[in-house]
Short mmCIF file of C-alpha atoms in Angstrom, two decimals:
data_model
loop_
_atom_site.label_atom_id
_atom_site.label_comp_id
_atom_site.label_asym_id
_atom_site.label_seq_id
_atom_site.Cartn_x
_atom_site.Cartn_y
_atom_site.Cartn_z
CA UNK N 1 -14.13 -85.52 115.52
CA UNK N 2 -14.77 -84.53 111.87
CA UNK N 3 -11.55 -82.51 111.89
CA UNK N 4 -10.78 -83.34 108.27
CA UNK N 5 -12.05 -80.62 105.91
CA UNK N 6 -13.02 -83.25 103.31
CA UNK N 7 -15.22 -85.00 105.86
CA UNK N 8 -16.91 -81.76 106.90
CA UNK N 9 -17.54 -80.80 103.29
CA UNK N 10 -18.95 -84.22 102.36
CA UNK N 11 -21.28 -84.22 105.37
CA UNK N 12 -22.67 -80.75 104.77
CA UNK N 13 -23.03 -81.39 101.04
CA UNK N 14 -24.93 -84.62 101.72
CA UNK N 15 -27.33 -82.90 104.13
CA UNK N 16 -27.99 -80.08 101.66
CA UNK N 17 -28.55 -82.47 98.76
CA UNK N 18 -30.85 -84.51 100.97
CA UNK N 19 -33.12 -81.50 101.37
CA UNK N 20 -33.33 -81.12 97.59
CA UNK N 21 -34.25 -84.79 97.26
CA UNK N 22 -36.95 -84.49 99.92
CA UNK N 23 -38.47 -81.50 98.14
CA UNK N 24 -38.89 -83.71 95.07
CA UNK N 25 -40.05 -86.66 97.21
CA UNK N 26 -43.10 -84.67 98.18
CA UNK N 27 -44.03 -83.85 94.58
CA UNK N 28 -47.02 -85.57 93.01
CA UNK N 29 -45.23 -85.82 89.66
CA UNK N 30 -41.73 -87.32 90.05
CA UNK N 31 -40.86 -86.37 86.42
CA UNK N 32 -39.36 -89.78 85.70
CA UNK N 33 -37.42 -90.78 82.61
CA UNK N 34 -35.70 -94.09 81.84
CA UNK N 35 -32.07 -94.52 80.83
CA UNK N 36 -30.75 -96.93 78.22
CA UNK N 37 -30.45 -99.71 80.82
CA UNK N 38 -34.11 -99.13 81.79
CA UNK N 39 -33.15 -97.67 85.17
CA UNK N 40 -35.26 -94.69 86.27
CA UNK N 41 -34.00 -91.12 86.39
CA UNK N 42 -35.92 -88.40 88.23
CA UNK N 43 -35.65 -84.67 88.75
CA UNK N 44 -34.35 -85.53 92.24
CA UNK N 45 -31.35 -87.36 90.71
CA UNK N 46 -30.51 -84.29 88.67
CA UNK N 47 -30.93 -81.70 91.43
CA UNK N 48 -28.92 -83.76 93.91
CA UNK N 49 -26.20 -84.40 91.33
CA UNK N 50 -25.87 -80.74 90.34
CA UNK N 51 -25.56 -79.61 93.95
CA UNK N 52 -23.07 -82.29 95.00
CA UNK N 53 -20.85 -81.90 91.95
CA UNK N 54 -20.76 -78.11 92.31
CA UNK N 55 -19.81 -78.28 96.00
CA UNK N 56 -17.17 -81.00 95.62
CA UNK N 57 -15.59 -79.36 92.57
CA UNK N 58 -14.44 -76.60 94.90
CA UNK N 59 -11.86 -78.99 96.35
CA UNK N 60 -10.02 -79.09 93.04
CA UNK N 61 -10.42 -82.87 92.83
CA UNK N 62 -12.24 -84.51 89.90
CA UNK N 63 -15.78 -85.77 90.48
CA UNK N 64 -17.06 -88.99 88.92
CA UNK N 65 -20.84 -89.24 89.25
CA UNK N 66 -23.40 -91.71 88.00
CA UNK N 67 -25.36 -88.83 86.49
CA UNK N 68 -22.36 -86.93 85.19
CA UNK N 69 -20.60 -87.17 81.86
CA UNK N 70 -18.52 -90.33 81.32
CA UNK N 71 -14.77 -89.75 81.71
CA UNK N 72 -12.46 -91.80 79.45
CA UNK N 73 -10.21 -94.24 81.29
CA UNK N 74 -7.16 -92.73 79.60
CA UNK N 75 -7.93 -89.51 81.50
CA UNK N 76 -9.10 -90.80 84.86
CA UNK N 77 -6.45 -93.53 85.27
CA UNK N 78 -4.02 -90.71 86.10
CA UNK N 79 -6.20 -89.45 88.98
CA UNK N 80 -4.48 -90.16 92.33
CA UNK N 81 -7.62 -89.00 94.15
CA UNK N 82 -11.19 -88.14 93.17
CA UNK N 83 -14.76 -87.99 94.44
CA UNK N 84 -17.18 -90.75 93.45
CA UNK N 85 -20.88 -89.91 93.71
CA UNK N 86 -24.26 -91.56 93.41
CA UNK N 87 -26.65 -88.62 93.86
CA UNK N 88 -29.71 -90.86 94.39
CA UNK N 89 -29.09 -94.54 95.07
CA UNK N 90 -32.25 -96.63 95.08
CA UNK N 91 -34.35 -94.57 92.66
CA UNK N 92 -36.85 -97.45 92.51
CA UNK N 93 -37.28 -97.19 96.29
CA UNK N 94 -37.65 -93.41 95.92
CA UNK N 95 -40.44 -93.92 93.39
CA UNK N 96 -42.05 -96.54 95.65
CA UNK N 97 -41.91 -93.98 98.49
CA UNK N 98 -40.61 -96.55 100.99
CA UNK N 99 -37.79 -94.34 102.31
CA UNK N 100 -35.01 -96.81 101.44
CA UNK N 101 -33.00 -94.50 99.20
CA UNK N 102 -29.71 -92.77 99.83
CA UNK N 103 -27.16 -90.43 98.37
CA UNK N 104 -23.56 -91.62 98.37
CA UNK N 105 -20.34 -89.61 98.43
CA UNK N 106 -16.91 -91.26 98.56
CA UNK N 107 -13.33 -90.05 98.33
CA UNK N 108 -11.11 -92.48 96.44
CA UNK N 109 -7.34 -92.48 96.80
CA UNK N 110 -5.16 -94.86 94.80
CA UNK N 111 -8.11 -97.10 94.02
CA UNK N 112 -9.43 -97.37 97.59
CA UNK N 113 -12.29 -95.53 99.36
CA UNK N 114 -10.88 -93.54 102.29
CA UNK N 115 -13.96 -91.47 103.14
CA UNK N 116 -17.62 -92.27 102.72
CA UNK N 117 -21.00 -90.66 103.41
CA UNK N 118 -24.30 -92.50 103.01
CA UNK N 119 -27.32 -90.33 103.80
CA UNK N 120 -30.90 -91.63 103.84
CA UNK N 121 -32.85 -88.34 103.99
CA UNK N 122 -36.33 -89.83 104.41
CA UNK N 123 -35.06 -91.83 107.40
CA UNK N 124 -32.85 -88.95 108.61
CA UNK N 125 -29.98 -91.44 108.97
CA UNK N 126 -26.48 -90.18 108.21
CA UNK N 127 -23.69 -92.76 108.04
CA UNK N 128 -20.13 -91.61 107.47
CA UNK N 129 -16.58 -92.79 107.90
CA UNK N 130 -12.94 -92.02 107.25
CA UNK N 131 -9.88 -94.18 107.68
CA UNK N 132 -8.51 -91.74 110.27
CA UNK N 133 -11.61 -91.24 112.42
CA UNK N 134 -13.70 -94.43 112.13
CA UNK N 135 -17.33 -95.06 111.21
CA UNK N 136 -20.40 -93.35 112.69
CA UNK N 137 -24.17 -93.02 112.51
CA UNK N 138 -26.20 -89.91 113.27
CA UNK N 139 -29.94 -90.47 113.75
CA UNK N 140 -32.26 -87.52 113.22
CA UNK N 141 -29.63 -85.80 111.07
CA UNK N 142 -32.05 -83.65 109.11
CA UNK N 143 -31.78 -80.07 110.26
CA UNK N 144 -28.12 -80.39 111.33
CA UNK N 145 -26.84 -78.67 108.20
CA UNK N 146 -24.15 -76.18 109.17
CA UNK N 147 -23.91 -77.61 112.69
CA UNK N 148 -20.81 -79.84 113.00
CA UNK N 149 -21.09 -79.63 116.78
CA UNK N 150 -24.59 -81.15 116.72
CA UNK N 151 -23.41 -83.89 114.37
CA UNK N 152 -20.45 -84.69 116.62
CA UNK N 153 -22.62 -84.83 119.73
CA UNK N 154 -25.17 -87.13 118.06
CA UNK N 155 -22.70 -89.47 116.35
CA UNK N 156 -22.56 -93.12 117.47
CA UNK N 157 -19.50 -95.15 116.56
CA UNK N 158 -20.00 -98.28 114.46
CA UNK N 159 -20.38 -101.12 115.00
CA UNK N 160 -22.77 -100.54 117.89
CA UNK N 161 -24.67 -103.82 117.72
CA UNK N 162 -23.20 -107.23 118.42
CA UNK N 163 -24.08 -109.78 115.77
CA UNK N 164 -27.49 -111.31 116.51
CA UNK N 165 -27.80 -114.92 117.66
CA UNK N 166 -29.54 -116.00 114.47
CA UNK N 167 -27.54 -115.78 111.23
CA UNK N 168 -28.90 -112.71 109.48
CA UNK N 169 -28.35 -111.75 105.85
CA UNK N 170 -29.55 -108.66 104.03
CA UNK N 171 -30.31 -108.83 100.30
CA UNK N 172 -31.49 -106.39 97.67
CA UNK N 173 -35.16 -105.48 97.68
CA UNK N 174 -35.31 -104.69 93.95
CA UNK N 175 -32.46 -106.69 92.39
CA UNK N 176 -32.73 -110.28 93.61
CA UNK N 177 -31.30 -112.76 91.09
CA UNK N 178 -30.88 -116.53 90.68
CA UNK N 179 -27.25 -116.52 91.84
CA UNK N 180 -28.20 -114.82 95.09
CA UNK N 181 -31.15 -117.15 95.63
CA UNK N 182 -28.87 -120.18 95.09
CA UNK N 183 -26.30 -118.74 97.48
CA UNK N 184 -28.94 -118.21 100.16
CA UNK N 185 -30.23 -121.74 99.67
CA UNK N 186 -26.74 -123.15 100.23
CA UNK N 187 -26.38 -121.07 103.39
CA UNK N 188 -29.74 -122.35 104.61
CA UNK N 189 -28.53 -125.94 104.42
CA UNK N 190 -26.00 -125.22 107.18
CA UNK N 191 -28.10 -122.55 108.91
CA UNK N 192 -31.75 -123.66 108.98
CA UNK N 193 -32.65 -120.58 111.03
CA UNK N 194 -31.17 -118.20 108.47
CA UNK N 195 -32.97 -114.87 108.61
CA UNK N 196 -33.01 -112.94 105.31
CA UNK N 197 -33.91 -109.26 105.36
CA UNK N 198 -34.62 -107.18 102.25
CA UNK N 199 -33.58 -103.56 101.88
CA UNK N 200 -32.92 -101.03 99.13
CA UNK N 201 -29.88 -98.89 98.26
CA UNK N 202 -26.54 -98.69 100.06
CA UNK N 203 -28.26 -98.98 103.43
CA UNK N 204 -27.41 -102.69 103.19
CA UNK N 205 -23.71 -101.91 103.66
CA UNK N 206 -24.57 -99.81 106.68
CA UNK N 207 -26.56 -102.67 108.21
CA UNK N 208 -23.45 -104.84 108.01
CA UNK N 209 -21.23 -102.06 109.35
CA UNK N 210 -23.52 -101.50 112.34
CA UNK N 211 -23.63 -105.21 113.22
CA UNK N 212 -27.36 -105.48 112.54
CA UNK N 213 -26.72 -108.27 110.03
CA UNK N 214 -23.81 -110.61 109.39
CA UNK N 215 -23.53 -110.33 105.64
CA UNK N 216 -24.73 -108.78 102.39
CA UNK N 217 -24.12 -110.90 99.26
CA UNK N 218 -24.60 -109.35 95.83
CA UNK N 219 -24.15 -111.09 92.49
CA UNK N 220 -26.38 -108.97 90.22
CA UNK N 221 -24.73 -105.99 88.47
CA UNK N 222 -23.54 -102.92 90.38
CA UNK N 223 -21.33 -99.97 89.52
CA UNK N 224 -18.46 -98.52 91.49
CA UNK N 225 -20.54 -95.53 92.67
CA UNK N 226 -23.08 -97.98 94.13
CA UNK N 227 -20.50 -99.40 96.54
CA UNK N 228 -17.71 -96.87 97.18
CA UNK N 229 -19.23 -94.90 100.08
CA UNK N 230 -20.63 -98.01 101.76
CA UNK N 231 -17.27 -99.74 101.31
CA UNK N 232 -15.51 -96.92 103.18
CA UNK N 233 -17.99 -97.25 106.03
CA UNK N 234 -17.57 -101.04 106.16
CA UNK N 235 -13.78 -100.82 106.31
CA UNK N 236 -13.79 -98.13 109.00
CA UNK N 237 -16.13 -100.34 111.07
CA UNK N 238 -13.73 -103.29 110.75
CA UNK N 239 -15.68 -105.10 108.02
CA UNK N 240 -14.77 -106.17 104.50
CA UNK N 241 -16.16 -106.01 100.98
CA UNK N 242 -14.73 -108.97 99.09
CA UNK N 243 -14.73 -109.45 95.33
CA UNK N 244 -15.97 -113.01 94.74
CA UNK N 245 -13.65 -113.40 91.72
CA UNK N 246 -10.29 -112.32 93.17
CA UNK N 247 -11.22 -112.94 96.85
CA UNK N 248 -9.76 -109.51 97.62
CA UNK N 249 -11.25 -106.16 98.58
CA UNK N 250 -13.05 -104.37 95.76
CA UNK N 251 -10.94 -101.75 93.99
CA UNK N 252 -12.03 -98.57 92.21
CA UNK N 253 -11.35 -96.56 89.08
CA UNK N 254 -11.11 -99.68 86.94
CA UNK N 255 -11.26 -99.36 83.17
CA UNK N 256 -14.69 -101.02 83.39
CA UNK N 257 -16.63 -99.36 86.22
CA UNK N 258 -18.85 -102.42 86.70
CA UNK N 259 -18.21 -104.36 89.91
CA UNK N 260 -17.86 -108.13 90.08
CA UNK N 261 -20.03 -110.02 92.56
CA UNK N 262 -19.16 -109.31 96.19
CA UNK N 263 -19.90 -110.21 99.78
CA UNK N 264 -19.90 -107.59 102.53
CA UNK N 265 -19.27 -109.08 105.96
#
């Protein structure tokens, strides 16, 4: 297990960046700024981004990060493979100190995510997957940096939970919108016992991949780095992430990095 060097690198990089995030998580002053879209940016975003980008750059592959410099489409459309990174997904959850934040690392080949790591450092949950080896969860991952043997011993293959009897949906904690509310209302008409959970960050993809919930619908805006790592984990667990416009799997490295609406299931 974890024989691929890219997987080993992504895992260790995620664990190391998670420690940097947790150092900031304990600070009284989060040193928060706001970007042009009014989304928050903290010192944790920057520290995590700098570490991840530096480590992944050693592979010789380009790195496209939410907090990095934009790369023109004319340049990146020629990339056959690259890393896609969200160094702190769920910054609002980070600021709320509810633990529901992650860092996301994905390897994209020919427009498709083939490797993904989603690490929730405050929860010590490490989800990862590759097309060759499948999808896994390690609980209590903090402290396993530099110990691939410990990670391998602790890893549980996904999905590990059969779908619950009641129809369970997970939705965004911080980005609920009218389209999603209307969608849930339509589902409720056929499923009066519909159970809707709320969660932040890319952990929602992992809840679908594990079998904890049936589906995660999302119609409010997301970017490719929000979904790439979770998408890899979904696919490796036998699940899908369907674009509601084309009715096909989401693709990556588009000219416009915004995603359409999607349903993970």
